[in-house]
Short mmCIF file of C-alpha atoms in Angstrom, two decimals:
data_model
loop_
_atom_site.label_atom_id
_atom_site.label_comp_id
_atom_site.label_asym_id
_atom_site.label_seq_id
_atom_site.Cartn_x
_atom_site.Cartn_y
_atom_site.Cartn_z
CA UNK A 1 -8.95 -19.80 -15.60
CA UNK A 2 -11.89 -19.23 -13.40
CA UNK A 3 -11.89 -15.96 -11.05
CA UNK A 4 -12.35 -16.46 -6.80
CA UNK A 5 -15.56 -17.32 -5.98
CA UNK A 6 -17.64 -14.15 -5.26
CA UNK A 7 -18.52 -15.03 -1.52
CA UNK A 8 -14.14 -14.48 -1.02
CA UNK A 9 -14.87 -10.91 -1.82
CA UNK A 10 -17.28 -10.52 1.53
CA UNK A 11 -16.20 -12.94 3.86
CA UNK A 12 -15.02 -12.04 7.45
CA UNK A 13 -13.39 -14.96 7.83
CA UNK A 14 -11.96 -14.69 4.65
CA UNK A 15 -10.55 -11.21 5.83
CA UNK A 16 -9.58 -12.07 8.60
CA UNK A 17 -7.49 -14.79 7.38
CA UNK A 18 -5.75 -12.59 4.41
CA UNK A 19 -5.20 -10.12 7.02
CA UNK A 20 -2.53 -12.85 8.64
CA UNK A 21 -1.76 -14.74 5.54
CA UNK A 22 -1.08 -11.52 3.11
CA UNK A 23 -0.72 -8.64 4.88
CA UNK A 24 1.41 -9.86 8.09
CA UNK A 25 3.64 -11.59 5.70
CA UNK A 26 5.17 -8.84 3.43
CA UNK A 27 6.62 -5.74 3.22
CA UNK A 28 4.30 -2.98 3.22
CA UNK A 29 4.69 0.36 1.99
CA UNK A 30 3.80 3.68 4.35
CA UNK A 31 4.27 6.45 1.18
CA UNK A 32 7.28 8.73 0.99
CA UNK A 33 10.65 7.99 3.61
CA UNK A 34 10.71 12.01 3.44
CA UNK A 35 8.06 11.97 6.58
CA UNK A 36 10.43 10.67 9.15
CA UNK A 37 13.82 12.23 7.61
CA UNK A 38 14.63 14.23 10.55
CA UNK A 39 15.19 12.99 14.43
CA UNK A 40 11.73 13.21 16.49
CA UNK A 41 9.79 13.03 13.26
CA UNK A 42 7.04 10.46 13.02
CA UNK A 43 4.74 8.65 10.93
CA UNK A 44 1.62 6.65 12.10
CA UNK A 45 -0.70 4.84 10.15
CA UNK A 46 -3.37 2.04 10.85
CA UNK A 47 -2.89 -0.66 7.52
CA UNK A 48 -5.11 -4.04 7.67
CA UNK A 49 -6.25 -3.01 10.96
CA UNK A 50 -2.84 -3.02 12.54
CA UNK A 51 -2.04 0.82 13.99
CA UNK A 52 1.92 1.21 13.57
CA UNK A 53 4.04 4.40 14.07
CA UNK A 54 7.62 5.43 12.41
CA UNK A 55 9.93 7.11 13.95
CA UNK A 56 12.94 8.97 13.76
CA UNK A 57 14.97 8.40 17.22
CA UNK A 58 17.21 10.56 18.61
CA UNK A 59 20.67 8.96 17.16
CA UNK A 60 19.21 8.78 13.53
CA UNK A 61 17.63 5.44 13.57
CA UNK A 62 14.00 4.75 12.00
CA UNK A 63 12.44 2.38 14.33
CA UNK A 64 9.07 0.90 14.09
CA UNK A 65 6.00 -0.18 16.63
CA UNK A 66 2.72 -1.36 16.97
CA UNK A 67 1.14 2.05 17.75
CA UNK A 68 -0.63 0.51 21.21
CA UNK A 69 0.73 0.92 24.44
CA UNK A 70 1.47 -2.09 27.09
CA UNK A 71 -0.52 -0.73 29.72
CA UNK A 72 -4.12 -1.43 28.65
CA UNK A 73 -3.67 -0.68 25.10
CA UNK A 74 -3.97 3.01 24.67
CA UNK A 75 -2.51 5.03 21.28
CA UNK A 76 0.12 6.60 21.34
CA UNK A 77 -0.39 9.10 18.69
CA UNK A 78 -3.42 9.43 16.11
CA UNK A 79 -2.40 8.69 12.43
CA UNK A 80 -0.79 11.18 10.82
CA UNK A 81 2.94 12.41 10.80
CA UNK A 82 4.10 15.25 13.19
CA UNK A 83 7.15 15.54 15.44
CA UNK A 84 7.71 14.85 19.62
CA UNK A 85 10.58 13.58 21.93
CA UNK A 86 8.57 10.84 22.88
CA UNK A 87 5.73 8.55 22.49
CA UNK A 88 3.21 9.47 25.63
CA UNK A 89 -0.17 7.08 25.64
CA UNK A 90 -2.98 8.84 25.42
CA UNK A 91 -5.02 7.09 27.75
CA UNK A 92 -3.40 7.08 30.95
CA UNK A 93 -0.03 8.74 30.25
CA UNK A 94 2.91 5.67 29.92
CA UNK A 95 5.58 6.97 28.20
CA UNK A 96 8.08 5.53 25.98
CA UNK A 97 11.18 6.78 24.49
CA UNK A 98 11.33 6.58 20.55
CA UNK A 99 13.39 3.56 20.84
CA UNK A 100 10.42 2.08 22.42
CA UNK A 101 11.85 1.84 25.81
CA UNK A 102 9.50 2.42 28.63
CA UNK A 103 10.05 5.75 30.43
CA UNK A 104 7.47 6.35 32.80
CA UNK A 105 4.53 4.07 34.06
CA UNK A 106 2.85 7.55 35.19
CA UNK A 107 1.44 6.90 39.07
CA UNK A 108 0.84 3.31 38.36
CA UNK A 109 2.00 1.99 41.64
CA UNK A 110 4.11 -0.88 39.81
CA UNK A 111 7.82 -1.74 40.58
CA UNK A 112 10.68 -1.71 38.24
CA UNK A 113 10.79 -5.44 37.95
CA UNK A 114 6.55 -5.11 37.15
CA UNK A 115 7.47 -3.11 33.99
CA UNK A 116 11.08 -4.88 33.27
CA UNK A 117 10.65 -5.67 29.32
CA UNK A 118 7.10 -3.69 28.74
CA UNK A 119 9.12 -1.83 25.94
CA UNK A 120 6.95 -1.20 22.58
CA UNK A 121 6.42 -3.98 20.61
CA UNK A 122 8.53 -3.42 17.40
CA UNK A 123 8.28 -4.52 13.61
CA UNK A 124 10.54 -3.97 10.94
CA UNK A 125 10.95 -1.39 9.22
CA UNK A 126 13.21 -0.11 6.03
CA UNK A 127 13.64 2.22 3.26
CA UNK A 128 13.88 1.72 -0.28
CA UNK A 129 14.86 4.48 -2.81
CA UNK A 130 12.42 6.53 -0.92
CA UNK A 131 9.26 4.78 0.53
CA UNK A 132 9.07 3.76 3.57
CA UNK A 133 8.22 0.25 4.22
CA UNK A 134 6.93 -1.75 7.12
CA UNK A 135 6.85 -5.21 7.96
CA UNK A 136 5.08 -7.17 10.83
CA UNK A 137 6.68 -10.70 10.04
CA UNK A 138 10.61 -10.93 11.66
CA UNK A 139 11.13 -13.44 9.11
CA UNK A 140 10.90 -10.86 6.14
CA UNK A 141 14.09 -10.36 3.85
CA UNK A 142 15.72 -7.85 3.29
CA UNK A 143 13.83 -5.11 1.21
CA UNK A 144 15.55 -5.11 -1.85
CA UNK A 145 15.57 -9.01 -1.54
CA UNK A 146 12.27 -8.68 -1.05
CA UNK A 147 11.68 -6.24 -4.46
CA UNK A 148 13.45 -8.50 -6.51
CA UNK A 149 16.51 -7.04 -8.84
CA UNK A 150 14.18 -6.97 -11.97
CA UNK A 151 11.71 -4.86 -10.36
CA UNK A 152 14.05 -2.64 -8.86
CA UNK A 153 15.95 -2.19 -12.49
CA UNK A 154 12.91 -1.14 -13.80
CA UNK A 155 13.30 2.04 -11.60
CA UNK A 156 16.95 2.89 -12.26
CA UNK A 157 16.55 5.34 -14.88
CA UNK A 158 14.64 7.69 -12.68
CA UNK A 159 15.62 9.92 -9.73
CA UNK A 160 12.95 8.79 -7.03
CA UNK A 161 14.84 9.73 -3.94
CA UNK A 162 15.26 13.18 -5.36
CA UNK A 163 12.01 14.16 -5.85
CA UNK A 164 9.66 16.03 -3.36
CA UNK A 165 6.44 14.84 -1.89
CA UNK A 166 3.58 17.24 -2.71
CA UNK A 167 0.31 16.09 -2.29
CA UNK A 168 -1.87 12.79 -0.66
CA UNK A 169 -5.17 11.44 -1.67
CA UNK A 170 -6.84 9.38 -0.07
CA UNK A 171 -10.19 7.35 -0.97
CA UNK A 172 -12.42 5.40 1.21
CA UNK A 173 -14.01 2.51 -1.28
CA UNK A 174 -16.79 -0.02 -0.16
CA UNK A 175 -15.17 -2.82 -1.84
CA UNK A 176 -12.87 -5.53 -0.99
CA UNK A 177 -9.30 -4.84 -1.34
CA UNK A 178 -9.08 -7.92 -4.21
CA UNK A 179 -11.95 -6.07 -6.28
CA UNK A 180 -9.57 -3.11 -6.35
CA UNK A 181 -6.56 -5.16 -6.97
CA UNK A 182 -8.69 -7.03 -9.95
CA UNK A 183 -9.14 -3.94 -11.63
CA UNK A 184 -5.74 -2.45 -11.64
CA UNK A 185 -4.50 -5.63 -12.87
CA UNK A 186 -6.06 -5.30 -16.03
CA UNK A 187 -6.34 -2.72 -18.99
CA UNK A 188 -9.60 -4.05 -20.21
CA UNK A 189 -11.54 -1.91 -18.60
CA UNK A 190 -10.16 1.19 -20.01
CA UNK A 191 -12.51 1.50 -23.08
CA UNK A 192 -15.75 1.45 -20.76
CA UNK A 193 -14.41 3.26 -17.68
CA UNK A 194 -11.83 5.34 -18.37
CA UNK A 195 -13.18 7.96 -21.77
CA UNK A 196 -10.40 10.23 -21.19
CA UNK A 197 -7.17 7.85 -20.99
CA UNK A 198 -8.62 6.03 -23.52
CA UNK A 199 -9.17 8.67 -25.83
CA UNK A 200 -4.80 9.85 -25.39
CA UNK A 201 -3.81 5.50 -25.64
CA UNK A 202 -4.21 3.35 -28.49
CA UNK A 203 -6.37 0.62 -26.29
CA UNK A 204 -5.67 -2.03 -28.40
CA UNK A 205 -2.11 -2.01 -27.54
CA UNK A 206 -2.28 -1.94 -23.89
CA UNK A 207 -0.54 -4.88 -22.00
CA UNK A 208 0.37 -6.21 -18.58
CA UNK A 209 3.37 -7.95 -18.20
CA UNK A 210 3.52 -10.67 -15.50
CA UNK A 211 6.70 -10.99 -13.32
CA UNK A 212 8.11 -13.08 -10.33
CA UNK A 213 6.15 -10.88 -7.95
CA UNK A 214 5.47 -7.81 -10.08
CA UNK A 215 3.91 -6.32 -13.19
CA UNK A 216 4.59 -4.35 -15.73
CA UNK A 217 1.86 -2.29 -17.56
CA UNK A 218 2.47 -0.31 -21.06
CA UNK A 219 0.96 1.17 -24.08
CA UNK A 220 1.48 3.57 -27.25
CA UNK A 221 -0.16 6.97 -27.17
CA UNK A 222 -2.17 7.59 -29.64
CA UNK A 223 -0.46 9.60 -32.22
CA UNK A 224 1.51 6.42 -32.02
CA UNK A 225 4.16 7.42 -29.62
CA UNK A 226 5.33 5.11 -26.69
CA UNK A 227 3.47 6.46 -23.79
CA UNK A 228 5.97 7.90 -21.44
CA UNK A 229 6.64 6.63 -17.97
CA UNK A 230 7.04 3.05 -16.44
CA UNK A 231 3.90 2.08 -14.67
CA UNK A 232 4.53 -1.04 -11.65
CA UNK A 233 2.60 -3.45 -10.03
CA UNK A 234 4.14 -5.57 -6.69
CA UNK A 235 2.62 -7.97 -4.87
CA UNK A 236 0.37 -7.37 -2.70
CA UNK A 237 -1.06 -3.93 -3.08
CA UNK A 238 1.65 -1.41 -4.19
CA UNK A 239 1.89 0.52 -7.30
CA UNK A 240 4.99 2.78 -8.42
CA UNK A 241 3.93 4.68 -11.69
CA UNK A 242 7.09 6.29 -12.80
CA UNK A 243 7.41 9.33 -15.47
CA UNK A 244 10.63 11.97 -16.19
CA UNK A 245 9.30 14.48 -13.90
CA UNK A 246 7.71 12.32 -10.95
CA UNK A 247 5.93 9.61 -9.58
CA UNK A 248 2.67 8.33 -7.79
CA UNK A 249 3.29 6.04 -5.01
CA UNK A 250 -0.53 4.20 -4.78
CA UNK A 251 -1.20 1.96 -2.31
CA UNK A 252 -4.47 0.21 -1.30
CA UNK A 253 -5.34 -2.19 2.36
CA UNK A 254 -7.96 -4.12 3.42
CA UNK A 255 -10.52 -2.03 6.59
CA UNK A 256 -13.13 -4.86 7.12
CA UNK A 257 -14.46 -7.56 4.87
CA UNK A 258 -15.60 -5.56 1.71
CA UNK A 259 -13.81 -2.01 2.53
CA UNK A 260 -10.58 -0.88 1.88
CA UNK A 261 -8.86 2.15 1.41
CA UNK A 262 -7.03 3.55 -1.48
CA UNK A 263 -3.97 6.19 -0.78
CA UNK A 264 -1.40 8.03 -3.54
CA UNK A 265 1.12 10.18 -2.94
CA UNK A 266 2.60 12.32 -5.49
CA UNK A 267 6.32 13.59 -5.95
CA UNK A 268 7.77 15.81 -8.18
CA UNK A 269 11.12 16.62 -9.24
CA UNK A 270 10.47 20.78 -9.58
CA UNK A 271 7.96 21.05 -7.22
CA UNK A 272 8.59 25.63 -8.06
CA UNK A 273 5.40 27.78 -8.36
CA UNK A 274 5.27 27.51 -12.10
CA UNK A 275 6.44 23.56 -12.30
CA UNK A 276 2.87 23.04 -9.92
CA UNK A 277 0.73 23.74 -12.09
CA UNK A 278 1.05 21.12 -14.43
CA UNK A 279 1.94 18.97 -11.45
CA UNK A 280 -1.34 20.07 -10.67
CA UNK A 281 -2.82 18.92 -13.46
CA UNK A 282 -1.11 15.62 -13.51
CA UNK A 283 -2.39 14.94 -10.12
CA UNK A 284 -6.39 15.99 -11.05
CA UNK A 285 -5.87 13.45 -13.84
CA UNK A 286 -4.96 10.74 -11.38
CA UNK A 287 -7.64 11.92 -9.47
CA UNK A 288 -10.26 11.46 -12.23
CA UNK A 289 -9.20 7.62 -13.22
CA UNK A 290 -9.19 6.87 -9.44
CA UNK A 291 -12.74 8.40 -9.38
CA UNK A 292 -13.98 6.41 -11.99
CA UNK A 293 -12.21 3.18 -10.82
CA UNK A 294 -13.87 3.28 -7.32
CA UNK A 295 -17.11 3.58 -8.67
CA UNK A 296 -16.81 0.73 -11.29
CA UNK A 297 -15.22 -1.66 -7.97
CA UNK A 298 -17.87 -0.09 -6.08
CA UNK A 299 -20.69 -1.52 -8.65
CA UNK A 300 -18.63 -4.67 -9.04
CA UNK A 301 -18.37 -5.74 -5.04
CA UNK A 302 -22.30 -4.87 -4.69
CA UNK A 303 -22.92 -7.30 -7.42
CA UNK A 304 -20.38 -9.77 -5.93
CA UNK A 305 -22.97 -9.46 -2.66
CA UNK A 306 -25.74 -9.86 -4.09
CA UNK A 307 -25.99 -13.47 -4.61
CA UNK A 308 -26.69 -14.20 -8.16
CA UNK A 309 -23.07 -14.09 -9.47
CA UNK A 310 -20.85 -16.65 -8.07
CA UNK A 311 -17.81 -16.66 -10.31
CA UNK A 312 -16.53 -16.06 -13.76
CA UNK A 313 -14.21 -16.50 -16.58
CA UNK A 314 -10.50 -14.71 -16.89
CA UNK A 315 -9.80 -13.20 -20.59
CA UNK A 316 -6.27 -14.78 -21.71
CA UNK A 317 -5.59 -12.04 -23.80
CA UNK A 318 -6.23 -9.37 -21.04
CA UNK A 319 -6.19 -10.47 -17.44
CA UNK A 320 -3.03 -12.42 -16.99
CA UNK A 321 -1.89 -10.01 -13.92
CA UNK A 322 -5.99 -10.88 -12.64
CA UNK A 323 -5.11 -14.73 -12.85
CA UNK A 324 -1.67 -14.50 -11.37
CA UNK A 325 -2.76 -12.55 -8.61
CA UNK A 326 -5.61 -14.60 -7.73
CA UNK A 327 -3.15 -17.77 -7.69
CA UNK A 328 -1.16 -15.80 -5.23
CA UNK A 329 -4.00 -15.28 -2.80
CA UNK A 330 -4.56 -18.57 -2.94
CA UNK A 331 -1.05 -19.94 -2.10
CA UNK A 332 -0.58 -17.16 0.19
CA UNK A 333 -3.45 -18.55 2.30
CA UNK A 334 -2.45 -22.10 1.79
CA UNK A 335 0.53 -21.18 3.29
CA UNK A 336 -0.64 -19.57 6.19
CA UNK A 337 -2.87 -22.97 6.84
CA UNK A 338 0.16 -25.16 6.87
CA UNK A 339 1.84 -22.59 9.43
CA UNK A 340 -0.99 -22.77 11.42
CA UNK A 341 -1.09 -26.63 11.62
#
C-alpha cells in the first residue's frame, strides 16, 4: 500500500477539512476525569482549534461548552483547570451559570426576550474509567459504545480509576498531527530512533496488532521476558499505555496545517514520597522517547514540505497500524463529503 500523498501533510484545506471530518466526529479525550471531580471544578482546553470547558455544576453534573461566550465571542476562562461558581466572559462581563444558563447580560441594555435561549452552547461530554472525554458531534454513541468491548477488555486487569494523576507534559511539534500518528503506529523506527528502548526490547519481536478501531502494540524484553504493560492505540489520536503500577494517558491534536500538539498525563497507583521516585523515573523515560520522536516527525514533515518527496511505500511486515490508519483518514473524509452534499 502506498502512504498519503505528502502535500496532505501541509494542506490548509486539508486541515481544515479533517478538523470537521475527524475531529468533530469522535470522542475526544481531555486527560484525567480527576480535574473536574468536585462541584465548581473546571477544565478548559482548546483541541483542533475548538476552545471547550468542563465543568462540575452545582448538583454534581459534568457539563460541557464551547468555551466562547454569546455576546461577541469572548472566553470565558483561559485553558487550564481551576475552580469558580460561574463562568463570567472576560471581555465584557456576561455571565453564565455552570449549567450554561445565562445569568447576567452585564449593562447591555437588552430585554429578557433579547437574551431568551443565549445559554452556552453545549457538547457532550462523558467519562470512561477515568478520562474525561468530549465530543462536539450530538450524534456520538455512547462512550463505551464508542470504545468498543475489545478495547475496553484490554484494560480490565488494571485499576485506572484508582490511580492518581501526577504530572503533564506537554510538547509543541511542527508537524502535522498524521506525521505523529504515522510514527506511533509503527515499531520500525525503534532501532534508529529510539537507542535506549531498543537496547531493554528484543526489536525483532515488536508488533502492532490492528483492531476494529484500535491497536495493540507488544514485545519481549530482552532477557527474553514479556515486556510488562499493555500499550493502546484508538482511533483518532489517543493512546492508553497501561503497566501494574500506572499509566500514561497521551494524546496528540491538530493546531494549524503542519502543527500539532502532543500532551501525556501520568498516574500512579502509590503516588508516596518514596513510590515518586521511580515514578519519576518512569516519567523522564517517557520523556526521552517523546523527545526523540518529535524530532524524527519534525525531520520527516520538513521533508514532506519540501517538494521532492511525494509519497511512498508501507512495509507489510511493520506498518499495518500506518496503512489502516491512513484508510481511515481517508473514509473519514469521504464521509464528511457525502454529509456535506
Amino acid at each position: 500500500m502506498r502512504t498519503l500523498p505528502a502535500g496532505e501533510y501541509h494542506d490548509p484545506a486539508v486541515h481544515d477539512t479533517e478538523r470537521a471530518a475527524i475531529f468533530g466526529r469522535e470522542w475526544l479525550c481531555l486527560g484525567p476525569a480527576a480535574a473536574v471531580a468536585d462541584p465548581g471544578s473546571y477544565v478548559a482546553e482548546t483541541v483542533a482549534g475548538w476552545p471547550l470547558v468542563v465543568a462540575r455544576d452545582a448538583a454534581g453534573e459534568l457539563r460541557a461548552f464551547h468555551n466562547v461566550c454569546r455576546h461577541r465571542a469572548g472566553p470565558l476562562v483561559d485553558d487550564g483547570s481551576g475552580t469558580c461558581r460561574a463562568f463570567v466572559c472576560r471581555y465584557h462581563g456576561w455571565s453564565y451559570e455552570l449549567d450554561g444558563l445565562l445569568r447576567s447580560a452585564r449593562d447591555s441594555g437588552l430585554s429578557d426576550a433579547d437574551l431568551d435561549g443565549l445559554g452556552l452552547l453545549e457538547v457532550r461530554v462523558a467519562t470512561w474509567r477515568g478520562l474525561l472525554c468530549v465530543g462536539l458531534d450530538p450524534e456520538l454513541p455512547p462512550i463505551e459504545a464508542w470504545m468498543g468491548a475489545d478495547f475496553i477488555a484490554q484494560c480490565e486487569a488494571f485499576a485506572m480509576e484508582a490511580w492518581q494523576p501526577t504530572r503533564r507534559l506537554t510538547h509543541d511539534l511542527a508537524c502535522n498531527w498524521k506525521t505523529y500518528s504515522d510514527n506511533y503506529l509503527e515499531g520500525y523506527h525503534i532501532p534508529c530512533v529510539h537507542p535506549a528502548l531498543a537496547r531493554s526490547i528484543d526489536t525483532s519481536t515488536y508488533a502492532v496488532e490492528v483492531h476494529d478501531g484500535w491497536a495493540r502494540h507488544s514485545a519481549t524484553a530482552r532477557d527474553g521476558t514479556r515486556a510488562t504493560g499493555t500499550w493502546l492505540y484508538h482511533w483518532p489520536n489517543l493512546a492508553v499505555n497501561l503497566y501494574e503500577h500506572g499509566m500514561s494517558i497521551e494524546r496528540w491534536y491538530p493546531t494549524g496545517p503542519a502543527t500539532c500538539t502532543l500532551v501525556l498525563d501520568f498516574c500512579f497507583a502509590d503516588t508516596s514520597e518514596a513510590a515518586m521516585e521511580g515514578n519519576h523515573l518512569d516519567v523522564d523515560a517517557s520523556e526521552r522517547i517523546c523527545t526523540e520522536d518529535k524530532a524524527i516527525c519534525e525531520a520527516v514533515q520538513r521533508n514532506l514540505a519540501a517538494g521532492a518527496y511525494t509519497d511512498g511505500l508501507l512495509s507489510p511486515r511493520h506498518e499495518g497500524g500506518v496503512a489502516d490508519f491512513h484508510a481511515r483518514v481517508l473514509r473519514a473524509r469521504a464521509t464528511e463529503a457525502a454529509r456535506q452534499g
